[in-house]
Short mmCIF file of C-alpha atoms in Angstrom, two decimals:
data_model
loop_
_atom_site.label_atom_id
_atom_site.label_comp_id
_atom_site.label_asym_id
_atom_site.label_seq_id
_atom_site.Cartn_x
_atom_site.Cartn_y
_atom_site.Cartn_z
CA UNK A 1 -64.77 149.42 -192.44
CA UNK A 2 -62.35 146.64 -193.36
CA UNK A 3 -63.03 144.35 -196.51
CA UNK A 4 -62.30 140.30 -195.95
CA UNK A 5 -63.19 138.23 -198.64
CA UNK A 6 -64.43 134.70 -198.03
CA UNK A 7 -62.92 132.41 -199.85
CA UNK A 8 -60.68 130.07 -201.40
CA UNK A 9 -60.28 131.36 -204.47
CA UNK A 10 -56.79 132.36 -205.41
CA UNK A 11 -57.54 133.99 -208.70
CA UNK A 12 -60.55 135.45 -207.09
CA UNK A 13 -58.28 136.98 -204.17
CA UNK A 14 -55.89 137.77 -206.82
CA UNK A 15 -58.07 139.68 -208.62
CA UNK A 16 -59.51 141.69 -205.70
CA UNK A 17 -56.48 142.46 -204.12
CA UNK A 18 -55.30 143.97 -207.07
CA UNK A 19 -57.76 147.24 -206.68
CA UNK A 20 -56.25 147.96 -203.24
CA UNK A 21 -59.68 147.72 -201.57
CA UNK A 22 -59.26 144.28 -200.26
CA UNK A 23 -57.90 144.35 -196.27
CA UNK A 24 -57.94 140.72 -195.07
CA UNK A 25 -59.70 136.98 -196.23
CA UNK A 26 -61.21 134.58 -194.40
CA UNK A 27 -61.71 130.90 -194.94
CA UNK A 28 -63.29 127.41 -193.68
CA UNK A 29 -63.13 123.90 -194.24
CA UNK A 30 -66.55 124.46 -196.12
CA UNK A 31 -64.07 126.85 -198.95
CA UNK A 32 -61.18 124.50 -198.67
CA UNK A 33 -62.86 121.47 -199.79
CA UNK A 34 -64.64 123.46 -202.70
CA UNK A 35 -61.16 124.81 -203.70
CA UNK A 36 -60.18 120.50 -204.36
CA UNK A 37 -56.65 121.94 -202.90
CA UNK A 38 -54.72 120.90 -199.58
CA UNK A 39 -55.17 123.27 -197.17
CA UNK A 40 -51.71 124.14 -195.86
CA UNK A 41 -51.05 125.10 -199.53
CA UNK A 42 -54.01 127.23 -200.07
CA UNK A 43 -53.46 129.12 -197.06
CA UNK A 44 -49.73 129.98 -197.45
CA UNK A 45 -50.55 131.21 -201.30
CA UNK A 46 -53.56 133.31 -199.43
CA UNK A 47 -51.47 134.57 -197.29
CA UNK A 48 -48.32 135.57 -199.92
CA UNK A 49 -51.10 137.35 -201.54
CA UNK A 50 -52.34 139.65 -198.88
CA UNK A 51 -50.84 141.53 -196.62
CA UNK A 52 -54.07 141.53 -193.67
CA UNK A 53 -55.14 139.02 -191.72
CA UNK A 54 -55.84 135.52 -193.41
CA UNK A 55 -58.00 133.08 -191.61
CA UNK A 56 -57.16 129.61 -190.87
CA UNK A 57 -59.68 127.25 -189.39
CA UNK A 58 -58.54 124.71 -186.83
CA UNK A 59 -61.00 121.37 -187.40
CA UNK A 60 -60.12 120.17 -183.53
CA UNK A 61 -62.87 120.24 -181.04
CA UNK A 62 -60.71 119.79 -177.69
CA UNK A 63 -58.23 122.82 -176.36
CA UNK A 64 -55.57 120.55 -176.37
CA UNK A 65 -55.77 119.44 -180.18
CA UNK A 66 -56.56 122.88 -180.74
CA UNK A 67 -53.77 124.28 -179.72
CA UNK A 68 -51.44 121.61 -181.94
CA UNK A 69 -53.26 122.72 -184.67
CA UNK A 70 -52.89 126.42 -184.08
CA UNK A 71 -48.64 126.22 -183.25
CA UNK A 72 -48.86 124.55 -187.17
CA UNK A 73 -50.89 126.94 -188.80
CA UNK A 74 -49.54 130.44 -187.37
CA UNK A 75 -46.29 129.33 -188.89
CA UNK A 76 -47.40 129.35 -192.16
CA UNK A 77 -47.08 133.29 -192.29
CA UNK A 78 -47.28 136.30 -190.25
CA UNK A 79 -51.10 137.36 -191.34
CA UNK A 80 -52.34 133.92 -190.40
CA UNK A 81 -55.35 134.22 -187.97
CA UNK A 82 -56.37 131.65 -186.23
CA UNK A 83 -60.16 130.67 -186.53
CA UNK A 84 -61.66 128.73 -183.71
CA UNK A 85 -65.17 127.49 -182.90
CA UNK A 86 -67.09 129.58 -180.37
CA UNK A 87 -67.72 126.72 -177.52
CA UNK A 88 -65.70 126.42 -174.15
CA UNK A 89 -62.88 124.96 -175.71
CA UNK A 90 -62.85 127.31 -178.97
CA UNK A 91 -62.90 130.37 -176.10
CA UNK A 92 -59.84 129.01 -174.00
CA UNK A 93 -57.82 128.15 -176.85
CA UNK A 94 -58.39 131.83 -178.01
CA UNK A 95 -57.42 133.02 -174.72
CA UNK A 96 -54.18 131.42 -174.47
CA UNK A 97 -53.62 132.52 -178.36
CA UNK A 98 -54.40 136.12 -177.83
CA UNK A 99 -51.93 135.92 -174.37
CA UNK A 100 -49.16 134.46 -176.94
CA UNK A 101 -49.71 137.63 -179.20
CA UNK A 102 -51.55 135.48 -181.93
CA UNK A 103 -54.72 137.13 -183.89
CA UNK A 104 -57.73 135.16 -183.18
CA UNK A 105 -61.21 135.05 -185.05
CA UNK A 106 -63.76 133.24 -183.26
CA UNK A 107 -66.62 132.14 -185.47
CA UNK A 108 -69.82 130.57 -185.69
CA UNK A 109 -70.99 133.11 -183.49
CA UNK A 110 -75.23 133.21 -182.61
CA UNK A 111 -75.75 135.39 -179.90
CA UNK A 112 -74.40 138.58 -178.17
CA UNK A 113 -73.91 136.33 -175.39
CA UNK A 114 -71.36 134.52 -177.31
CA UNK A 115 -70.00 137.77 -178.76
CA UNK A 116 -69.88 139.01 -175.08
CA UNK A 117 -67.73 135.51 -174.04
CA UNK A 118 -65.42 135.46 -176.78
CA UNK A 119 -64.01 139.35 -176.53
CA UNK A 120 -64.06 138.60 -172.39
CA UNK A 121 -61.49 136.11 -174.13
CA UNK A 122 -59.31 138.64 -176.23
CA UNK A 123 -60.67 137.29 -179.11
CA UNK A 124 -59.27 139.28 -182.27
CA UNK A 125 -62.35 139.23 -184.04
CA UNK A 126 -65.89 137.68 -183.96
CA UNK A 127 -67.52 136.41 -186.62
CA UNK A 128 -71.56 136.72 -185.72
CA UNK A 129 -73.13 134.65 -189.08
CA UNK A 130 -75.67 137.47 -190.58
CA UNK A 131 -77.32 135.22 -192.96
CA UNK A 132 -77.36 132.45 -191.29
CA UNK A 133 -78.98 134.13 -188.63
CA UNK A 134 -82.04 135.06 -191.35
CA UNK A 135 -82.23 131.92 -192.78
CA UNK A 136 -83.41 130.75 -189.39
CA UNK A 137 -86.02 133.04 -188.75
CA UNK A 138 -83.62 135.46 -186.60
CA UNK A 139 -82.76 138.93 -187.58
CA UNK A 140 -79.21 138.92 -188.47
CA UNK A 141 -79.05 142.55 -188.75
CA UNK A 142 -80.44 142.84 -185.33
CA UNK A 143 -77.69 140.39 -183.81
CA UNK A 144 -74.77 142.89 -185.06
CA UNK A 145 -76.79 145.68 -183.63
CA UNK A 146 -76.73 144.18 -180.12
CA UNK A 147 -72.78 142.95 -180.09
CA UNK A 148 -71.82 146.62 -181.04
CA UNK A 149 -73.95 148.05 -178.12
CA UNK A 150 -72.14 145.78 -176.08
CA UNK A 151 -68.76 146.25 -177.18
CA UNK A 152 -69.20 149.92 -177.30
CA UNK A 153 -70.72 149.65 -173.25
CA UNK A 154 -67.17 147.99 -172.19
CA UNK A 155 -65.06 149.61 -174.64
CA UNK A 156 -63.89 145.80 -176.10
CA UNK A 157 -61.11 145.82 -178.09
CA UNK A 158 -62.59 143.05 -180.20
CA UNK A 159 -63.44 144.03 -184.05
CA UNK A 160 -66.73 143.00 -184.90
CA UNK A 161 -66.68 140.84 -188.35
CA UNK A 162 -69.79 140.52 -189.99
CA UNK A 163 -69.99 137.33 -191.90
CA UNK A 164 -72.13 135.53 -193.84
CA UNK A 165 -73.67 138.52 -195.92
CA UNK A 166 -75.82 137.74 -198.96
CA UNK A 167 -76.06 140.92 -200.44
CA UNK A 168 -74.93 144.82 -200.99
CA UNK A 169 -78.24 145.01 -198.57
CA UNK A 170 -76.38 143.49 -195.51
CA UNK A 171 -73.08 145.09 -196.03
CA UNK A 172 -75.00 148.56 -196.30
CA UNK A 173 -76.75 147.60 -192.89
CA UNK A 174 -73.09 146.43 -191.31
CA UNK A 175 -71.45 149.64 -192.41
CA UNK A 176 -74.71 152.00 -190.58
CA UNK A 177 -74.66 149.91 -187.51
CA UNK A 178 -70.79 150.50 -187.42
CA UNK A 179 -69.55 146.30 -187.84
CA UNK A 180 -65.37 147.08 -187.87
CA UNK A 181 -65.09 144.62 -191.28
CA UNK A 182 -67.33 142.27 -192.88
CA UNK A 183 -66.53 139.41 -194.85
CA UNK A 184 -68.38 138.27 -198.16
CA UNK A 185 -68.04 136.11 -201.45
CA UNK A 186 -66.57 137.79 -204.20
CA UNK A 187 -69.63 138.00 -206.07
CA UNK A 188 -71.17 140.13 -203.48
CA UNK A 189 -67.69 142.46 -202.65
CA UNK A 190 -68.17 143.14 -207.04
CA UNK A 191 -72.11 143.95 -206.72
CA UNK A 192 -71.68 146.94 -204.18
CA UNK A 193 -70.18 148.72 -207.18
CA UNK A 194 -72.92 147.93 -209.66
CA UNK A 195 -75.87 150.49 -210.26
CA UNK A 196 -77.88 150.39 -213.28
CA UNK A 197 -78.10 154.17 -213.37
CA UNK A 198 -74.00 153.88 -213.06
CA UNK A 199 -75.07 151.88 -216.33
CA UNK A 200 -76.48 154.13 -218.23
CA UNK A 201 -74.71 156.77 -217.37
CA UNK A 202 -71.54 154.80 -218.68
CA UNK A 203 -73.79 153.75 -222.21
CA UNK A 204 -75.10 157.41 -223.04
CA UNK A 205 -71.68 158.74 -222.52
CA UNK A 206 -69.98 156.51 -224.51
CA UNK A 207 -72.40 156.43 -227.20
CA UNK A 208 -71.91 160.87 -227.52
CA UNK A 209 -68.15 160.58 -227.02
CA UNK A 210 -68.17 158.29 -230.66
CA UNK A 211 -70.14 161.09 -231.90
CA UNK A 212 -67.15 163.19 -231.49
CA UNK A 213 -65.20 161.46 -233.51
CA UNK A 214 -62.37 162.14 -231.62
CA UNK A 215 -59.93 160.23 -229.33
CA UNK A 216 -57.92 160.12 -226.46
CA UNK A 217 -55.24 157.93 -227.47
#
């Protein structure tokens, strides 16, 4: 399973690529306007940071626009990926992307029906929202359970990135059902390493190693 970060964060994405466990990062206009940066910036310092595949959003609605926005942003940097909206005009413009040799994640994805549309459209990756999904009174879980199915059925080339996690909870659920990366904040990437018997552990052998009286260094 890949690791994307979601963010905008460039000492947070900093500080995560530096263990080597961090494969790609995804962003939005949501992160870019928390961030109080421009956006062109942002992404090219994302980008010089990591070496996988780097989100950019297009903000267009019409394939036309789209596409103008798209020829500006994958010349930012190799890893850019272009994000579009999962509608009509989101799916054609990732069609004639993917044809061009451009990666392509197409997000804000609902339903395995839309999953199903958007790799029928060579789309890179989609990006079903997990807790999104929950906080509507759908099963999230269920939702990534029914794209891989699919994708598996018609051997799709598509990855399957699991967004909008919450918690070490959802990526443990991605990772069983077999999602090909997932993308989370920081906070929750750091929490899949915490365990408080880890904790412990660390405190009881720490406190007999002072009894020693010896040291390492």
């Amino acid at each position: 399973m890949k690791f994307f970060v979601d963010t905008a964060d460039i000492a947070e994405i900093r500080e995560l690529a530096a263990t080597g466990l961090l494969d790609g990062v995804t962003t939005n206009p949501t992160l870019i306007h928390k961030s109080g940066r421009k956006f062109m910036e942002v992404i090219a310092e994302i980008c010089g940071v990591v070496d996988g595949p780097v989100s950019a959003e297009v903000v267009a609605l019409d394939h036309e626009t789209m596409m103008k926005e798209a020829e500006i942003l994958r010349k930012i940097a190799d890893n850019v990926c272009i994000k579009v909206p999962l509608t009509i005009d989101g799916l054609k413009t990732c069609q004639a992307l993917t044809d061009d040799g451009t990666l392509v994640n197409v997000t804000l994805c609902f339903s395995a029906n839309q999953a199903l549309l958007a790799a029928k459209a060579g789309a890179s990756f989609i990006s079903p929202f997990v807790g999104r999904h929950d906080d509507n009174s759908f099963d999230g879980i269920k939702l990534i359970e029914d794209i891989r199915l699919i994708y598996d059925n018609y051997q799709f080339d598509t990855e399957i990135l699991a967004a909008s996690l919450r918690h070490p909870i959802h990526v443990l659920e991605c990772a069983k059902i077999g999602a090909d990366v997932i993308t989370a904040p920081p906070s929750v990437i750091k929490m899949l390493s915490k365990h408080v018997l880890t904790d412990k552990g660390l405190e009881g052998f720490a406190a007999d190693w002072a009894k020693t009286g010896q040291t390492i260094l």
